[in-house]
Each structure stands twice: as C-alpha cells, then as structure tokens.
Amino acid sequence: MTTNATSVTLLGLGAMGSALAAALLKAGHSVTVWNRTPGKADRLAGPGVTVAATPDDAVRANNVIIVCLLDHASVHEVLDPPAGELAGRTVINLTTTSPAQARELAAWAAGADVTYLDGGIMAVPGMIGRPGSSILYSGAAAAFDQHRPLLDEWGESRYLGAEAGLASLYDLALLAGMYVMFAGFLHGVAMVAPAGVPAREFAAMATPWLAAMAGELDGFATVIDGGDYTVAGQQSLEFSDLGDIVAASAEQGLDTSVVDMVQQLIRRQIDAGHGSEGFARIVESIRAAG
Ligand code: FVH
C-alpha cells in the first residue's frame, strides 16, 4: 500500500480504465469514477471508490482527472461539456490517439486553463501494476513530476518531452513493430498448417526464435544512426532476398501480402544499386514512399 494516498478522478471504465482504477484502489488511493454505461464500477472493490453520476460531478471531485476512453472523439464528447469545471485542474489522458490528436487536445486544454499530460499505455489490462507494464508520457513536465508516484502504480513511467504528441508517436511506432511481427508469425502459421503443424506447436518454436532475433535490433539501429549501410558484418540486401519464402507460400495457395511487403522494400533498394549493403537499408524505402 502507498504511503502517499491521493484522490483522483477516472473517466472511462472499459477494460483498461477498470484495470487502472483497480491498481490505484489496491495501492490505497481514492478514486472517483464515471462511465457512460452505468454499472461498470460494481466490479471495483475497496472502500476508496466513489461513483459519480455525471462527468461534471466526477471532475468537480478532484484536481487530477485521468481519462481512458475509446478514442479522441469520445474524449471531446466527455470533456467538452464540463470544460468550465476543468479549469485549473490536470488532465492525464491515457486514451490512444494519433500524435496530431494529442496535440489538438493539448491546445484545447491550454485554451481551457487545463494542465495536460498525454499518455500511451504499453500494456494490456492484465499487465497493469505488474512487471512489464510501462506507460509513455508527454506534455506538462511539472504534472508528470508531481504525479509520478501515482503514475508508477500502473507500471514504469517514462516522460518523453513537452511536445504533447510524443507519447502517441512512440506508442504507435512501437505498435507498428508489434503488428508487423504478429503478421509475420501468422504467415508462418499458415505456411506450416498444410503440413499438419498446429499453431500452438509453431508458436512454441517461433517464440524463442523471434526473441533471439530481437537482439538484432540494436545492430540495425547502430547502422542507421551511423548512416553507413556498407559497414562490414551486415547481412546484405541480396542475401536477404525473400523469393524462396514468397514462392513456397504461393505454391501452397497462400496470400503472400505479408512477405511481398518486405520483399518490395528490399527490391527497391537493390534496384537502386544497393544490393550489397545491409538489410537495415530498407528503412530508406520506408522513408521515401513510392
Ligand atoms: N485494452 C487494451 O489492451 C489496450 C492497451 C493499450 C491502450 N488501449 C487504449 O486504452 C483506451 C481504452 O481501452 P479499453 O480497453 O478500456 O476499451 P473498451 O473496453 O472498449 O472501453 C472503452 C471505454 O470508452 C467509453 N466510451 C466509448 N465511447 C464513448 C463515448 N462516446 N462517450 C463516453 N464514453 C465512451 C466506453 O464506455 P461504455 O461503452 O462502457 O459506455 C468505455 O468506458 C483506448 O483508447 C485503447 O486504444 C487499450
């Protein structure tokens, strides 16, 4: 239990909002909650929970307002009506938005005399308050510093800078890596399935393989930051040709979109005369769209 119990408001009791509230309550904080659909607070345990009937009531209850709603539009839908009540308070918005939407909310908050801290949650609800959970923040530095003990109840807190869109930018960039990795894994699942291999058996092989390959990221980063794709010791683009993977997939009648995408990024660099250079060079295909 925390030694510095605080009292905050939390708007939104979906899967993530409920996990955030539960972690705060477990740590001994008091939480006033509001959710559009009533009844979701019933599953929150502990003496510290207060259910507000309206967003206005919830906002009035505390100086720190945590927001975890579906999207950017729902944040405005909930925060616009009580904007007058929000003046002088701090909003910590953990709703996933684009960087531009986060900047828009920061500007809106500044206009309403609201201190704004944006957050990007790098965890699923079951991870909140456990090792491995982290949340990225950007916006008002003073709010981050002041409320850091509270934020740390959810996981590792990392402040990225005053520009409000930064947390969203990093969040979405990390999710890009995750989704493409997941798609690659699922392509592999489809490849081995005709051989009678259950997805679970393939996952048991893919998990340590992908974990080991994640060790390559640092080397790619060193090459990209150095700006020299000819540095010795790299796997070349020509060596990285995915032709066999594409052909083996097509022979089985599979959709080759996932591997075609990587092959096209490689091919553009080879066609531009960089075939002997390192695989990390495909970042140049991504930077120069088309
Ligand atoms: N769940 C996850 O794994 C991810 C992990 C990374 C971060 N995301 C983001 O967190 C935001 C909330 O996600 P969630 O999992 O809690 O989402 P839901 O369970 O679908 O709950 C959505 C809540 O938003 C309320 N809501 C939706 N639209 C409105 C609206 N127009 N006005 C007021 N409230 C609205 C909804 O209310 P209700 O349906 O219960 O009435 C829920 O409270 C999200 O940005 C993720 O991207 C989670």
mmCIF file of C-alpha atoms and ligand atoms in Angstrom, residues 11-18 34-38 40 68-75 77-78 94-97 120-125 171 175, ligand 1:
data_model
loop_
_atom_site.group_PDB
_atom_site.id
_atom_site.type_symbol
_atom_site.label_atom_id
_atom_site.label_comp_id
_atom_site.label_asym_id
_atom_site.label_seq_id
_atom_site.Cartn_x
_atom_site.Cartn_y
_atom_site.Cartn_z
ATOM 1 C CA LEU A 11 -13.337 8.774 -16.607
ATOM 2 C CA GLY A 12 -13.932 5.537 -18.508
ATOM 3 C CA LEU A 13 -14.313 2.054 -17.065
ATOM 4 C CA GLY A 14 -13.695 -0.103 -20.097
ATOM 5 C CA ALA A 15 -11.220 -2.961 -19.839
ATOM 6 C CA MET A 16 -8.250 -0.628 -19.460
ATOM 7 C CA GLY A 17 -9.905 2.071 -17.347
ATOM 8 C CA SER A 18 -11.095 -0.604 -14.905
ATOM 9 C CA TRP A 34 -17.568 7.780 -14.079
ATOM 10 C CA ASN A 35 -18.558 5.626 -17.028
ATOM 11 C CA ARG A 36 -21.099 6.315 -19.790
ATOM 12 C CA THR A 37 -22.821 2.979 -19.240
ATOM 13 C CA PRO A 38 -23.687 2.671 -15.534
ATOM 14 C CA LYS A 40 -19.275 -0.991 -14.574
ATOM 15 C CA CYS A 68 -9.235 6.372 -20.507
ATOM 16 C CA LEU A 69 -11.916 6.351 -23.178
ATOM 17 C CA LEU A 70 -12.247 4.733 -26.578
ATOM 18 C CA ASP A 71 -10.756 7.390 -28.837
ATOM 19 C CA HIS A 72 -10.140 11.079 -29.479
ATOM 20 C CA ALA A 73 -13.786 11.804 -30.351
ATOM 21 C CA SER A 74 -15.060 10.249 -27.138
ATOM 22 C CA VAL A 75 -12.573 12.313 -25.097
ATOM 23 C CA GLU A 77 -17.557 14.170 -26.109
ATOM 24 C CA VAL A 78 -16.924 13.648 -22.387
ATOM 25 C CA LEU A 94 -4.381 7.706 -21.464
ATOM 26 C CA THR A 95 -6.763 7.221 -24.394
ATOM 27 C CA THR A 96 -4.974 6.083 -27.559
ATOM 28 C CA THR A 97 -4.898 8.932 -30.085
ATOM 29 C CA GLY A 120 0.444 5.954 -24.273
ATOM 30 C CA ILE A 121 -0.117 2.664 -22.487
ATOM 31 C CA MET A 122 2.336 -0.070 -23.462
ATOM 32 C CA ALA A 123 0.464 -2.871 -21.721
ATOM 33 C CA VAL A 124 -2.753 -4.852 -21.848
ATOM 34 C CA PRO A 125 -5.185 -4.568 -18.921
ATOM 35 C CA ASP A 171 3.208 4.346 -28.809
ATOM 36 C CA LEU A 175 2.697 -0.888 -32.085
HETATM 37 N N1 FVH B 1 -7.302 -2.810 -23.905
HETATM 38 C C1 FVH B 1 -6.063 -2.812 -24.373
HETATM 39 O O1 FVH B 1 -5.388 -3.826 -24.434
HETATM 40 C C2 FVH B 1 -5.394 -1.538 -24.885
HETATM 41 C C3 FVH B 1 -3.974 -1.417 -24.435
HETATM 42 C C4 FVH B 1 -3.297 -0.154 -24.892
HETATM 43 C C5 FVH B 1 -4.170 1.075 -24.660
HETATM 44 N N2 FVH B 1 -5.524 0.851 -25.120
HETATM 45 C C6 FVH B 1 -6.328 2.064 -25.204
HETATM 46 O O2 FVH B 1 -7.000 2.368 -23.981
HETATM 47 C C7 FVH B 1 -8.238 3.043 -24.276
HETATM 48 C C8 FVH B 1 -9.376 2.319 -23.577
HETATM 49 O O3 FVH B 1 -9.327 0.976 -23.976
HETATM 50 P P1 FVH B 1 -10.299 -0.106 -23.303
HETATM 51 O O4 FVH B 1 -9.619 -1.415 -23.445
HETATM 52 O O5 FVH B 1 -10.686 0.302 -21.938
HETATM 53 O O6 FVH B 1 -11.539 -0.036 -24.302
HETATM 54 P P2 FVH B 1 -13.030 -0.503 -24.036
HETATM 55 O O7 FVH B 1 -13.071 -1.656 -23.101
HETATM 56 O O8 FVH B 1 -13.651 -0.661 -25.378
HETATM 57 O O9 FVH B 1 -13.698 0.723 -23.273
HETATM 58 C C9 FVH B 1 -13.949 1.941 -23.938
HETATM 59 C C10 FVH B 1 -14.405 2.963 -22.933
HETATM 60 O O10 FVH B 1 -14.726 4.191 -23.611
HETATM 61 C C11 FVH B 1 -16.104 4.515 -23.299
HETATM 62 N N3 FVH B 1 -16.669 5.235 -24.409
HETATM 63 C C12 FVH B 1 -16.624 4.908 -25.721
HETATM 64 N N4 FVH B 1 -17.230 5.844 -26.459
HETATM 65 C C13 FVH B 1 -17.702 6.778 -25.610
HETATM 66 C C14 FVH B 1 -18.419 7.998 -25.759
HETATM 67 N N5 FVH B 1 -18.777 8.433 -26.974
HETATM 68 N N6 FVH B 1 -18.721 8.707 -24.657
HETATM 69 C C15 FVH B 1 -18.365 8.264 -23.428
HETATM 70 N N7 FVH B 1 -17.685 7.115 -23.197
HETATM 71 C C16 FVH B 1 -17.352 6.385 -24.287
HETATM 72 C C17 FVH B 1 -16.758 3.201 -23.004
HETATM 73 O O11 FVH B 1 -17.948 3.441 -22.294
HETATM 74 P P3 FVH B 1 -19.166 2.370 -22.277
HETATM 75 O O12 FVH B 1 -19.195 1.714 -23.658
HETATM 76 O O13 FVH B 1 -18.845 1.392 -21.200
HETATM 77 O O14 FVH B 1 -20.366 3.168 -22.017
HETATM 78 C C18 FVH B 1 -15.680 2.515 -22.184
HETATM 79 O O15 FVH B 1 -15.642 3.029 -20.884
HETATM 80 C C19 FVH B 1 -8.404 3.030 -25.799
HETATM 81 O O16 FVH B 1 -8.009 4.264 -26.331
HETATM 82 C C20 FVH B 1 -7.437 1.930 -26.231
HETATM 83 O O17 FVH B 1 -6.943 2.120 -27.537
HETATM 84 C C21 FVH B 1 -6.179 -0.303 -24.520
#
